[in-house]
Amino acid sequence: MSEPAHDDAPKRARRDDTEGNLAIVGRSITINRPRAELYAYWRDFSNLPSFMHAVKSIRMEGSDRTVWTIKAPAGQTVEIETAVTEDVEGEVIGWDSTENSQIETKGRVTFADAPADRGTIVTAEIAYTPPAGNLGRLVAKLFMAEPNIQARHELKRFKMLMEAGEIATGDNRKPTDGDE
Amino acid sequence: MRALTWHGNNDVRVDTHPDPEIVNPRDVILKVTSTAICGSDLHLFDGVIPGMKSGDILGHEFMGEVVETGSRSTLKKGQRVVVPFTISCGHCFFCENQQFSACDNGNPVEKQDASEMLYGHAMGAAFGYSHLTGGYAGGQAEYVRVPFSDVGPIIIPDGLEDDKVLFLSDILPTGWMAAENAQIERGDTVAVWGAGPVGLFAVQSAMLMGAEQIICIDHHPHRLELAQQFGAKTINFEETHVREALMEMTGGIGPDAVIDAVGMEAHGFVADNVLDVIKQKIGPGADRGHALRQALLACRKGGRVSVPGVYGGMLDKWPLGAMMEKGLQIKTGQTHVQKYSQDLLRRIGEGEIDTTFLISHRLPLEDAPMAYKNFRDNQNEWTKVVLKTA
Ligand SMILES: NC(=O)c1ccc[n+]([C@@H]2O[C@H](COP(=O)([O-])OP(=O)(O)OC[C@H]3O[C@@H](n4cnc5c(N)ncnc54)[C@H](O)[C@@H]3O)[C@@H](O)[C@H]2O)c1
Ligand SMILES: [Zn+2]
Ligand SMILES: [Zn+2]
């Protein structure tokens, strides 16, 4: 029997959203800014912690390796090392975890023109293996228990920063301790 | 600073809070001079809107003087401004299309989840109106932090005193948009349910937009008298069969457009965790959808339905058949306040629109708890309360 025909929905919206042993999550968002500007901001990885709140810092190792320090409970941190696997200016950035990484993950963010000058459709897709071990479980709980929500929140913060120039908060006072 | 604070159902108090500070670059801090209590605040007072936390500062109708400016604000210290209740960034797709209350970027990301689950899309942000709309501190206070100050606040020229312009923050543009949504044509009869602040401004606006006949429906004689002052005819629903009267007052056709300025205590304003609480409250309260049902049945074939009244959840016994079979059009939504600011400010300045007729009480902020109670329980006489901070 041949493969059943698929519809046009992206993998992440299908009932079967796995690819081999990888679970796929992701989200699209339309941002009312030019494609080149959004790509450039994202491609400078040191900008990412400004809207990815679980990411404490990002360090470049050589030309294409990046070490992400992720916040964990009780002041702990977890490190994920990734390498850029795909990079087309203004269109796509892809990365894959390396053998030094504590969890296996790969991701891809694409930038496409929205219709009628509505800006850019930014799509982030992340695939990951549900991690094993104590540390893995910790990270999963913190970072990946709701990876869809995480992706959604990060893209929305990115949009706020790009469109409004700041990230909305209802707080009436500045945070007293930057590193909570 | 002192601020009117929500503590729970029927429990609001004036408490002392830390002064707000500039948090984001586009912020300003306002020293509030005048602030009003809205019918929408009563939904919070009655405790029927979830997402409130004890300690929240209320108030979304306010104005004052700029006392501090963020690095990217375009306002200057000392300027007098009225602040729209909708917090809108000015740059997203919705803001650029003048749909300011649908702004994507005002509601903090973490606060968007509940309404996104409930409505399919996250709500926009507002001042002092629960954590579903952002958890922003409101303006029934001595000071308030105002985000996106370069696009929202309306600069008020000297010579226009507070009471003339304060309602640019909400109820005047809300009444105006309600009338606009009625898409009034020559010869039209417009029926307005509710002679509260929103209904009365809808009456005034519909008149300016050229309605032939306006019929306002309520049961408070004094409020109905105010509607009469603007040339509306009135129906007291305690004395009269409303639908029958509307048919007889329109030559058997029915009103061409209907406006629901009553709204419903937002029983269904729910996230998962409050569904049960809500269920208990439905019952007698669910009858509050009565005005909208009546409006749908009264509206003429092919007519227009405008709903400024606030609803939050599910309404049962919705006469969908009447809507479909009569071919009604419906327009609704939180007001896109910023869209109307300049036009309405001009009309006030030129004396075309008067808003001061509405104010029945001017009181110090410290009296706010008593004012909430009276604005809810003595609606006939308490038509609008303005709180003064100085
Ligand atoms: N869409 C918006 O952006 C927006 C803005 C402001 C207020 N609102 C909403 O508009 C509604 C009205 O606000 P308000 O400040 O005028 O409130 P209000 O409570 O002062 O006035 C409501 C009036 O409706 C009358 N009423 C009650 N049941 C009625 C019925 N069955 N038929 C006819 N009249 C009836 C009441 O007697 C009262 O006079 C509220 O739901 C409020 O939340 C919406
Ligand atoms: Zn209001
Ligand atoms: Zn916006």
Coordinates of C-alpha atoms and ligand atoms in Angstrom, one line a residue:
Chain A
M1 CA 0.0 0.0 0.0
S2 CA 1.2 3.4 -0.7
E3 CA 1.6 6.2 1.8
P4 CA -1.6 8.0 2.6
A5 CA -1.7 11.5 1.0
H6 CA -0.9 14.3 3.4
D7 CA -2.6 17.7 3.5
D8 CA -0.8 21.0 3.4
A9 CA -0.5 21.5 7.2
P10 CA 3.0 21.7 8.7
K11 CA 4.3 18.7 10.5
R12 CA 4.0 20.4 13.9
A13 CA 0.2 20.8 13.4
R14 CA -0.3 17.1 12.5
R15 CA -1.7 14.5 14.9
D16 CA 1.5 12.6 14.4
D17 CA 4.1 15.3 15.1
T18 CA 7.1 13.0 15.5
E19 CA 10.0 12.5 13.1
G20 CA 11.8 9.3 14.0
N21 CA 12.6 9.6 17.7
L22 CA 12.3 13.4 17.6
A23 CA 9.3 15.3 18.8
I24 CA 8.6 18.4 16.8
V25 CA 7.2 21.6 18.1
G26 CA 7.0 25.1 16.6
R27 CA 5.1 28.1 15.9
S28 CA 4.6 30.8 13.3
I29 CA 4.2 34.5 14.0
T30 CA 3.8 37.5 11.8
I31 CA 6.0 40.5 12.6
N32 CA 5.4 43.8 11.1
R33 CA 9.1 44.5 10.2
P34 CA 11.3 43.7 7.2
R35 CA 12.8 40.2 6.8
A36 CA 16.4 41.4 6.7
E37 CA 16.1 43.2 10.0
L38 CA 14.6 40.3 11.8
Y39 CA 17.1 37.8 10.3
A40 CA 20.0 40.0 11.3
Y41 CA 18.8 40.4 14.9
W42 CA 18.3 36.7 15.3
R43 CA 21.6 35.8 13.6
D44 CA 23.5 37.7 16.2
F45 CA 23.0 35.0 18.8
S46 CA 24.1 37.3 21.7
N47 CA 20.7 39.0 21.2
L48 CA 18.7 35.9 21.9
P49 CA 18.6 36.1 25.7
S50 CA 16.8 39.4 25.4
F51 CA 13.6 37.5 24.4
M52 CA 14.4 33.9 25.4
H53 CA 14.0 34.2 29.1
A54 CA 15.2 30.7 30.0
V55 CA 18.5 31.4 28.3
K56 CA 20.9 33.0 30.7
S57 CA 23.7 33.6 28.3
I58 CA 25.1 32.5 24.9
R59 CA 28.8 32.0 24.2
M60 CA 30.4 31.5 20.8
E61 CA 32.9 28.6 20.6
G62 CA 34.8 29.1 17.4
S63 CA 33.0 30.2 14.2
D64 CA 29.9 28.1 14.3
R65 CA 29.5 26.5 17.7
T66 CA 27.3 28.1 20.4
V67 CA 27.0 27.2 24.0
W68 CA 23.6 28.0 25.5
T69 CA 23.5 28.4 29.3
I70 CA 20.0 27.5 30.4
K71 CA 18.6 28.5 33.8
A72 CA 17.6 25.6 36.1
P73 CA 16.1 25.7 39.5
A74 CA 18.1 26.5 42.6
G75 CA 20.5 28.7 40.8
Q76 CA 21.8 25.8 38.7
T77 CA 22.4 26.0 35.0
V78 CA 22.6 23.5 32.1
E79 CA 24.6 23.8 29.0
I80 CA 23.6 22.9 25.5
E81 CA 26.1 23.1 22.6
T82 CA 24.9 23.6 19.1
A83 CA 26.4 24.1 15.7
V84 CA 24.9 26.1 12.8
T85 CA 23.9 23.7 10.1
E86 CA 22.1 26.0 7.7
D87 CA 22.4 29.7 7.2
V88 CA 20.8 31.6 4.2
E89 CA 20.9 35.3 4.7
G90 CA 17.4 36.8 5.3
E91 CA 15.8 33.3 5.0
V92 CA 16.8 30.6 7.4
I93 CA 19.0 29.7 10.3
G94 CA 19.3 26.1 11.4
W95 CA 21.3 24.5 14.2
D96 CA 21.9 21.0 15.6
S97 CA 23.1 19.9 19.0
T98 CA 26.7 18.5 19.1
E99 CA 28.1 15.5 20.8
N100 CA 29.0 17.7 23.8
S101 CA 25.4 18.6 24.5
Q102 CA 23.4 17.1 27.3
I103 CA 20.3 16.9 25.3
E104 CA 19.7 16.2 21.6
T105 CA 17.9 19.0 19.8
K106 CA 17.8 20.7 16.5
G107 CA 16.1 23.8 15.4
R108 CA 15.4 26.0 12.5
V109 CA 13.9 29.5 12.1
T110 CA 12.7 30.7 8.8
F111 CA 11.8 34.2 7.6
A112 CA 9.4 34.7 4.8
D113 CA 7.6 37.8 3.4
A114 CA 4.1 38.1 4.6
P115 CA 1.4 39.0 2.0
A116 CA 0.4 42.5 1.2
D117 CA 3.3 44.2 3.1
R118 CA 2.3 42.8 6.4
G119 CA 5.9 42.2 7.3
T120 CA 7.5 38.8 7.9
I121 CA 6.3 35.4 8.8
V122 CA 8.8 34.0 11.3
T123 CA 8.6 30.2 11.9
A124 CA 10.6 28.5 14.6
E125 CA 10.7 24.7 14.6
I126 CA 12.4 22.7 17.3
A127 CA 12.9 18.9 17.3
Y128 CA 14.2 17.2 20.4
T129 CA 14.5 13.8 22.0
P130 CA 12.8 13.7 25.3
P131 CA 16.0 13.5 27.4
A132 CA 17.0 10.7 29.8
G133 CA 18.7 10.8 33.2
N134 CA 18.1 13.1 36.2
L135 CA 19.6 16.2 34.7
G136 CA 17.7 15.5 31.5
R137 CA 14.4 15.3 33.4
L138 CA 15.2 18.5 35.1
V139 CA 15.8 20.2 31.9
A140 CA 12.8 18.7 30.4
K141 CA 10.6 19.9 33.2
L142 CA 12.1 23.4 33.1
F143 CA 12.6 24.0 29.4
M144 CA 10.7 21.4 27.5
A145 CA 7.7 20.2 29.5
E146 CA 5.7 22.7 27.4
P147 CA 8.0 23.4 24.5
N148 CA 5.1 24.6 22.5
I149 CA 4.3 27.3 25.1
Q150 CA 8.0 28.1 25.4
A151 CA 8.3 28.6 21.6
R152 CA 5.1 30.7 21.5
H153 CA 6.3 32.9 24.4
E154 CA 9.7 33.5 22.9
L155 CA 8.3 34.4 19.5
K156 CA 5.8 36.8 21.0
R157 CA 8.6 38.5 23.0
F158 CA 10.7 38.7 19.8
K159 CA 7.7 40.3 18.0
M160 CA 7.2 42.8 20.8
L161 CA 10.9 43.8 20.8
M162 CA 10.9 44.2 17.0
E163 CA 7.6 46.0 16.6
A164 CA 7.2 48.0 19.8
G165 CA 10.9 48.2 20.8
E166 CA 10.3 46.8 24.2
I167 CA 8.7 43.8 26.0
A168 CA 5.4 44.5 27.7
T169 CA 5.2 44.1 31.4
G170 CA 2.4 45.0 33.9
D171 CA 5.0 45.5 36.7
N172 CA 4.9 49.0 38.2
R173 CA 8.6 48.8 39.4
K174 CA 11.8 47.7 37.8
P175 CA 12.9 44.3 38.8
T176 CA 15.3 44.7 41.8
D177 CA 17.4 41.7 41.1
G178 CA 18.2 41.1 37.4
D179 CA 19.1 37.5 37.9
E180 CA 16.3 35.7 39.6
Chain B
M1 CA 1.0 56.7 46.9
R2 CA -2.7 56.2 47.7
A3 CA -4.7 54.0 45.3
L4 CA -8.1 52.3 45.1
T5 CA -7.3 48.7 45.6
W6 CA -9.3 45.5 44.9
H7 CA -9.4 43.0 47.8
G8 CA -12.2 40.7 46.7
N9 CA -15.9 40.6 46.0
N10 CA -17.5 43.8 47.2
D11 CA -14.3 44.9 48.8
V12 CA -12.3 47.8 47.5
R13 CA -10.2 50.1 49.7
V14 CA -7.9 53.0 49.3
D15 CA -4.5 51.7 50.3
T16 CA -0.9 52.9 50.3
H17 CA 1.3 51.4 47.5
P18 CA 4.9 52.1 46.4
D19 CA 5.0 54.9 43.7
P20 CA 5.3 53.5 40.1
E21 CA 8.5 54.0 38.2
I22 CA 9.6 54.1 34.6
V23 CA 10.1 50.4 33.6
N24 CA 10.2 50.5 29.8
P25 CA 11.7 53.2 27.6
R26 CA 8.4 54.4 26.1
D27 CA 6.8 54.8 29.6
V28 CA 5.7 57.9 31.4
I29 CA 4.6 58.4 35.0
L30 CA 1.5 60.5 35.4
K31 CA 0.3 62.4 38.4
V32 CA -3.4 61.7 38.2
T33 CA -5.7 64.7 38.5
S34 CA -9.1 63.2 37.7
T35 CA -10.3 59.6 37.3
A36 CA -13.7 58.1 36.9
I37 CA -15.5 54.9 37.9
C38 CA -16.8 52.9 34.9
G39 CA -19.7 50.4 34.5
S40 CA -16.9 48.0 33.6
D41 CA -15.3 48.6 37.1
L42 CA -18.6 47.3 38.6
H43 CA -18.0 43.9 37.0
L44 CA -14.8 43.8 39.0
F45 CA -16.4 45.1 42.1
D46 CA -19.0 42.4 41.9
G47 CA -16.2 39.9 41.6
V48 CA -17.4 38.3 38.4
I49 CA -14.3 38.7 36.4
P50 CA -11.6 36.2 37.2
G51 CA -7.9 37.0 36.9
M52 CA -8.1 39.6 39.7
K53 CA -5.6 39.4 42.6
S54 CA -6.0 41.0 46.0
G55 CA -3.9 44.2 45.9
D56 CA -4.7 45.1 42.3
I57 CA -5.1 48.8 41.6
L58 CA -8.3 49.6 39.6
G59 CA -9.2 52.4 37.2
H60 CA -9.0 52.8 33.4
E61 CA -10.5 56.2 33.0
F62 CA -8.0 58.8 34.1
M63 CA -5.9 61.9 33.1
G64 CA -3.2 63.9 34.7
E65 CA 0.2 65.6 34.4
V66 CA 3.3 64.0 33.1
V67 CA 5.9 63.9 35.9
E68 CA 8.5 61.5 34.6
T69 CA 9.4 60.4 31.1
G70 CA 11.2 57.3 29.7
S71 CA 14.0 57.6 27.3
R72 CA 11.8 57.0 24.2
S73 CA 8.7 58.9 25.3
T74 CA 7.8 61.9 23.2
L75 CA 5.9 63.6 26.0
K76 CA 7.3 66.3 28.2
K77 CA 7.1 66.9 31.9
G78 CA 4.2 69.2 32.8
Q79 CA 2.0 68.2 29.8
R80 CA -1.6 67.4 30.6
V81 CA -2.9 64.2 29.0
V82 CA -5.9 61.9 28.9
V83 CA -5.0 58.3 28.6
P84 CA -7.0 55.7 26.5
F85 CA -7.9 52.7 28.5
T86 CA -6.6 50.4 25.8
I87 CA -2.8 49.9 26.0
S88 CA -1.7 49.8 22.3
C89 CA 1.8 49.8 20.8
G90 CA 1.0 51.8 17.7
H91 CA 3.2 49.6 15.4
C92 CA 1.6 46.1 15.0
F93 CA -0.7 45.1 12.2
F94 CA -3.8 45.9 14.3
C95 CA -2.6 49.3 15.5
E96 CA -1.7 50.2 12.0
N97 CA -5.2 49.3 10.9
Q98 CA -6.7 51.4 13.7
Q99 CA -7.9 48.3 15.6
F100 CA -6.1 49.5 18.7
S101 CA -7.9 47.3 21.2
A102 CA -6.7 44.3 19.3
C103 CA -3.0 45.3 19.7
D104 CA -0.7 42.3 19.8
N105 CA 2.0 43.8 22.0
G106 CA 0.4 45.4 25.0
N107 CA -0.6 42.3 27.0
P108 CA 2.5 40.7 28.6
V109 CA 3.3 37.3 27.0
E110 CA 2.7 35.2 30.1
K111 CA -0.7 36.8 30.7
Q112 CA -1.9 36.0 27.1
D113 CA -2.2 32.3 27.7
A114 CA -5.6 32.3 29.5
S115 CA -7.5 34.4 26.9
E116 CA -5.7 32.6 24.0
M117 CA -7.1 29.4 25.3
L118 CA -10.5 30.8 25.9
Y119 CA -11.1 32.9 22.8
G120 CA -8.7 31.4 20.3
H121 CA -6.7 34.7 20.4
A122 CA -5.1 36.6 23.2
M123 CA -6.9 39.7 24.5
G124 CA -5.4 43.2 24.2
A125 CA -4.2 45.1 27.2
A126 CA -6.0 47.6 29.4
F127 CA -5.3 49.5 32.6
G128 CA -6.6 48.1 35.9
Y129 CA -8.7 45.4 34.4
S130 CA -7.5 42.0 35.7
H131 CA -4.5 39.9 34.8
L132 CA -6.3 38.6 31.7
T133 CA -5.7 42.1 30.1
G134 CA -2.2 42.4 31.5
G135 CA -2.3 43.0 35.2
Y136 CA -1.5 46.7 34.7
A137 CA -2.1 48.9 37.7
G138 CA -4.9 51.3 37.1
G139 CA -5.4 55.1 37.4
Q140 CA -7.7 55.4 40.4
A141 CA -4.5 56.4 42.2
E142 CA -2.2 59.3 42.8
Y143 CA 0.3 58.1 40.2
V144 CA 0.2 55.7 37.3
R145 CA 2.7 54.2 34.9
V146 CA 1.6 54.6 31.3
P147 CA 3.3 52.4 28.6
F148 CA 3.6 53.4 24.9
S149 CA 3.2 57.1 25.9
D150 CA 4.4 58.2 22.5
V151 CA 1.2 56.9 20.8
G152 CA -1.6 56.7 23.4
P153 CA -2.0 59.8 25.5
I154 CA -4.0 62.7 24.2
I155 CA -2.3 66.1 24.9
I156 CA -4.9 68.5 26.2
P157 CA -4.7 72.2 25.3
D158 CA -4.9 74.7 28.1
G159 CA -8.3 76.0 28.8
L160 CA -10.1 72.6 28.5
E161 CA -10.7 71.6 32.1
D162 CA -10.5 68.0 33.2
D163 CA -14.3 67.3 33.4
K164 CA -14.7 68.2 29.7
V165 CA -12.1 65.8 28.4
L166 CA -11.7 63.0 30.9
F167 CA -14.2 60.8 29.1
L168 CA -12.0 60.7 26.0
S169 CA -10.4 57.8 28.0
D170 CA -13.2 55.4 27.4
I171 CA -17.0 56.1 27.5
L172 CA -17.2 58.9 25.0
P173 CA -15.3 57.0 22.2
T174 CA -17.1 53.8 23.3
G175 CA -20.5 55.5 22.7
W176 CA -19.2 57.0 19.5
M177 CA -17.9 53.7 18.1
A178 CA -21.2 52.0 19.2
A179 CA -23.1 54.5 17.0
E180 CA -20.5 54.1 14.2
N181 CA -21.0 50.4 14.3
A182 CA -24.8 50.9 13.9
Q183 CA -23.9 52.3 10.4
I184 CA -26.6 54.8 10.5
E185 CA -28.4 55.7 7.3
R186 CA -30.9 58.5 6.4
G187 CA -34.3 57.9 8.1
D188 CA -33.0 55.3 10.5
T189 CA -34.4 54.6 13.9
V190 CA -31.7 53.5 16.4
A191 CA -32.7 51.8 19.6
V192 CA -30.3 52.0 22.5
W193 CA -30.5 49.6 25.4
G194 CA -29.1 51.2 28.6
A195 CA -29.0 54.8 29.6
G196 CA -25.8 54.5 31.5
P197 CA -22.7 56.5 30.4
V198 CA -22.1 54.3 27.4
G199 CA -25.7 54.4 26.3
L200 CA -26.0 58.1 26.7
F201 CA -22.9 58.8 24.7
A202 CA -24.2 56.4 22.0
V203 CA -27.4 58.5 21.9
Q204 CA -25.5 61.7 21.6
S205 CA -23.3 60.3 18.9
A206 CA -26.1 58.7 16.9
M207 CA -27.8 62.1 16.9
L208 CA -24.7 63.7 15.5
M209 CA -24.5 60.9 12.9
G210 CA -27.9 61.9 11.6
A211 CA -30.3 59.3 13.0
E212 CA -34.0 60.2 12.4
Q213 CA -35.2 58.8 15.6
I214 CA -33.4 57.4 18.7
I215 CA -35.2 55.4 21.3
C216 CA -33.4 54.7 24.6
I217 CA -34.5 51.9 26.9
D218 CA -33.8 51.7 30.6
H219 CA -35.8 51.7 33.9
H220 CA -34.1 54.6 35.7
P221 CA -36.3 57.7 35.2
H222 CA -33.4 60.2 35.8
R223 CA -31.1 58.4 33.4
L224 CA -33.9 58.4 30.8
E225 CA -34.4 62.1 31.3
L226 CA -30.7 62.6 30.4
A227 CA -31.3 60.7 27.1
Q228 CA -34.3 62.9 26.4
Q229 CA -32.1 66.0 26.7
F230 CA -30.3 64.8 23.6
G231 CA -33.5 64.4 21.7
A232 CA -34.0 60.7 22.3
K233 CA -37.4 59.1 22.9
T234 CA -37.5 56.7 25.8
I235 CA -39.0 53.4 26.9
N236 CA -39.1 52.4 30.5
F237 CA -39.0 48.7 30.4
E238 CA -40.7 48.3 33.8
E239 CA -43.8 50.1 32.5
T240 CA -43.8 49.1 28.8
H241 CA -43.6 46.0 26.6
V242 CA -40.3 46.9 24.9
R243 CA -40.6 45.0 21.6
E244 CA -44.2 45.9 21.0
A245 CA -43.4 49.6 21.7
L246 CA -40.5 49.5 19.3
M247 CA -42.7 48.1 16.5
E248 CA -45.4 50.6 17.2
M249 CA -42.9 53.5 17.2
T250 CA -41.4 52.4 13.8
G251 CA -44.5 51.9 11.7
G252 CA -44.3 48.2 12.3
I253 CA -40.8 47.8 10.8
G254 CA -38.6 47.6 13.9
P255 CA -35.5 49.7 14.6
D256 CA -33.0 49.7 11.7
A257 CA -30.1 49.5 14.2
V258 CA -29.9 48.3 17.8
I259 CA -27.2 49.1 20.3
D260 CA -26.7 47.0 23.4
A261 CA -25.1 49.4 26.0
V262 CA -26.1 47.2 28.9
G263 CA -23.6 44.3 28.7
M264 CA -23.6 41.3 31.0
E265 CA -21.8 40.7 34.2
A266 CA -19.0 38.7 32.6
H267 CA -19.9 35.3 34.0
G268 CA -18.1 33.5 31.3
F269 CA -14.9 35.5 31.5
V270 CA -13.1 32.2 32.2
A271 CA -9.9 30.3 32.2
D272 CA -10.1 26.6 33.0
N273 CA -9.5 27.1 36.7
V274 CA -12.4 29.4 37.3
L275 CA -15.0 27.5 35.3
D276 CA -16.5 26.0 38.4
V277 CA -16.8 29.2 40.2
I278 CA -18.5 30.7 37.2
K279 CA -20.9 27.8 36.9
Q280 CA -22.1 28.4 40.4
K281 CA -22.7 32.0 39.6
I282 CA -24.7 31.5 36.4
G283 CA -28.4 31.1 37.1
P284 CA -30.0 34.3 38.1
G285 CA -27.1 36.3 36.7
A286 CA -27.4 34.7 33.3
D287 CA -30.6 36.6 32.7
R288 CA -28.5 39.7 32.2
G289 CA -28.2 38.6 28.5
H290 CA -31.8 39.6 28.3
A291 CA -31.1 43.0 26.8
L292 CA -29.1 41.6 23.9
R293 CA -31.7 38.9 23.2
Q294 CA -34.4 41.5 23.2
A295 CA -32.4 43.7 20.8
L296 CA -31.8 40.9 18.4
L297 CA -35.5 40.0 18.3
A298 CA -36.5 43.7 18.0
C299 CA -34.1 44.6 15.1
R300 CA -35.7 44.9 11.7
K301 CA -34.9 42.4 8.9
G302 CA -31.5 43.1 7.4
G303 CA -30.7 45.5 10.3
R304 CA -27.6 46.2 12.2
V305 CA -26.6 45.2 15.7
S306 CA -23.9 47.1 17.7
V307 CA -22.7 45.7 21.0
P308 CA -20.5 47.9 23.1
G309 CA -21.7 46.1 26.3
V310 CA -19.1 43.8 27.7
Y311 CA -19.5 40.0 27.5
G312 CA -16.9 37.5 28.5
G313 CA -18.0 34.0 28.0
M314 CA -20.9 31.9 26.7
L315 CA -24.4 33.1 26.4
D316 CA -27.2 30.5 26.3
K317 CA -30.5 31.0 24.5
W318 CA -28.8 33.1 21.9
P319 CA -31.4 33.7 19.2
L320 CA -29.1 32.6 16.4
G321 CA -32.1 31.7 14.2
A322 CA -33.4 35.3 14.4
M323 CA -30.0 36.6 13.4
M324 CA -29.7 34.2 10.4
E325 CA -33.2 34.3 9.2
K326 CA -33.5 38.1 9.5
G327 CA -30.0 38.6 8.0
L328 CA -28.7 40.7 10.8
Q329 CA -25.2 42.1 10.9
I330 CA -23.3 42.4 14.2
K331 CA -20.4 44.6 15.1
T332 CA -18.8 44.6 18.6
G333 CA -15.5 44.9 20.4
Q334 CA -13.6 46.8 23.0
T335 CA -13.3 50.4 21.8
H336 CA -10.4 51.4 19.5
V337 CA -10.0 54.5 21.6
Q338 CA -6.9 55.9 19.9
K339 CA -8.8 55.9 16.6
Y340 CA -11.3 58.5 17.8
S341 CA -9.2 60.7 20.1
Q342 CA -8.3 63.6 17.9
D343 CA -11.7 63.9 16.2
L344 CA -13.6 63.8 19.5
L345 CA -11.2 66.2 21.2
R346 CA -11.9 68.7 18.4
R347 CA -15.6 68.2 18.7
I348 CA -15.4 68.9 22.5
G349 CA -13.2 72.0 21.9
E350 CA -15.7 73.3 19.4
G351 CA -18.6 72.8 21.8
E352 CA -20.3 70.2 19.6
I353 CA -20.1 67.5 22.3
D354 CA -20.6 68.1 26.0
T355 CA -19.6 65.4 28.4
T356 CA -20.1 67.2 31.7
F357 CA -23.8 66.7 31.9
L358 CA -23.1 63.1 32.9
I359 CA -21.2 63.8 36.1
S360 CA -23.4 63.5 39.2
H361 CA -20.6 63.3 41.8
R362 CA -17.2 64.8 42.2
L363 CA -15.4 63.2 45.2
P364 CA -11.9 62.8 46.7
L365 CA -10.1 59.6 45.8
E366 CA -10.4 58.6 49.5
D367 CA -14.2 58.3 49.1
A368 CA -13.9 55.8 46.2
P369 CA -15.1 52.8 48.1
M370 CA -18.4 54.6 49.0
A371 CA -18.6 55.8 45.4
Y372 CA -18.4 52.3 44.0
K373 CA -21.2 51.2 46.2
N374 CA -23.5 54.1 45.2
F375 CA -22.7 53.9 41.5
R376 CA -23.8 50.3 41.6
D377 CA -26.7 50.5 44.0
N378 CA -28.2 54.0 43.3
Q379 CA -27.8 54.1 39.6
N380 CA -30.7 56.5 39.0
E381 CA -29.0 59.4 40.8
W382 CA -25.4 58.3 40.6
T383 CA -24.8 58.6 36.8
K384 CA -21.1 59.1 36.8
V385 CA -18.5 59.6 39.6
V386 CA -15.3 61.6 39.0
L387 CA -12.6 61.2 41.7
K388 CA -10.2 64.0 42.3
T389 CA -6.8 63.3 43.7
A390 CA -5.5 66.7 44.8
Ligands
LIG1 N1 -16.8 48.1 24.6 C1 -16.1 48.9 25.4 O1 -14.9 49.2 25.1 C2 -16.7 49.3 26.7 C3 -16.2 50.5 27.3 C4 -16.8 50.9 28.5 C5 -17.9 50.2 29.0 N2 -18.3 49.1 28.3 C6 -19.5 48.3 28.8 O2 -20.7 49.0 28.5 C7 -21.7 48.6 29.4 C8 -22.4 49.8 30.0 O3 -21.5 50.6 30.7 P1 -22.0 51.8 31.6 O4 -20.8 52.5 32.2 O5 -22.9 52.6 30.8 O6 -22.7 51.0 32.7 P2 -23.9 51.2 33.7 O7 -24.0 50.0 34.6 O8 -23.7 52.6 34.4 O9 -25.2 51.4 32.8 C9 -25.9 50.2 32.4 C10 -27.4 50.7 32.2 O10 -28.1 49.6 31.6 C11 -29.4 49.6 32.2 N3 -30.0 48.2 32.0 C12 -29.8 47.1 32.7 N4 -30.6 46.1 32.2 C13 -31.3 46.6 31.2 C14 -32.3 46.1 30.3 N5 -32.6 44.8 30.3 N6 -32.8 46.9 29.3 C15 -32.4 48.2 29.2 N7 -31.5 48.8 30.1 C16 -30.9 48.0 31.0 C17 -29.1 49.9 33.7 O11 -30.3 50.3 34.3 C18 -28.1 51.0 33.5 O12 -28.6 52.3 33.5 C19 -21.0 47.7 30.5 O13 -21.1 46.4 30.1 C20 -19.6 48.2 30.3 O14 -18.7 47.1 30.8 C21 -17.8 48.7 27.2
ZN2 ZN -14.6 52.1 31.2
ZN3 ZN -0.2 47.3 18.5

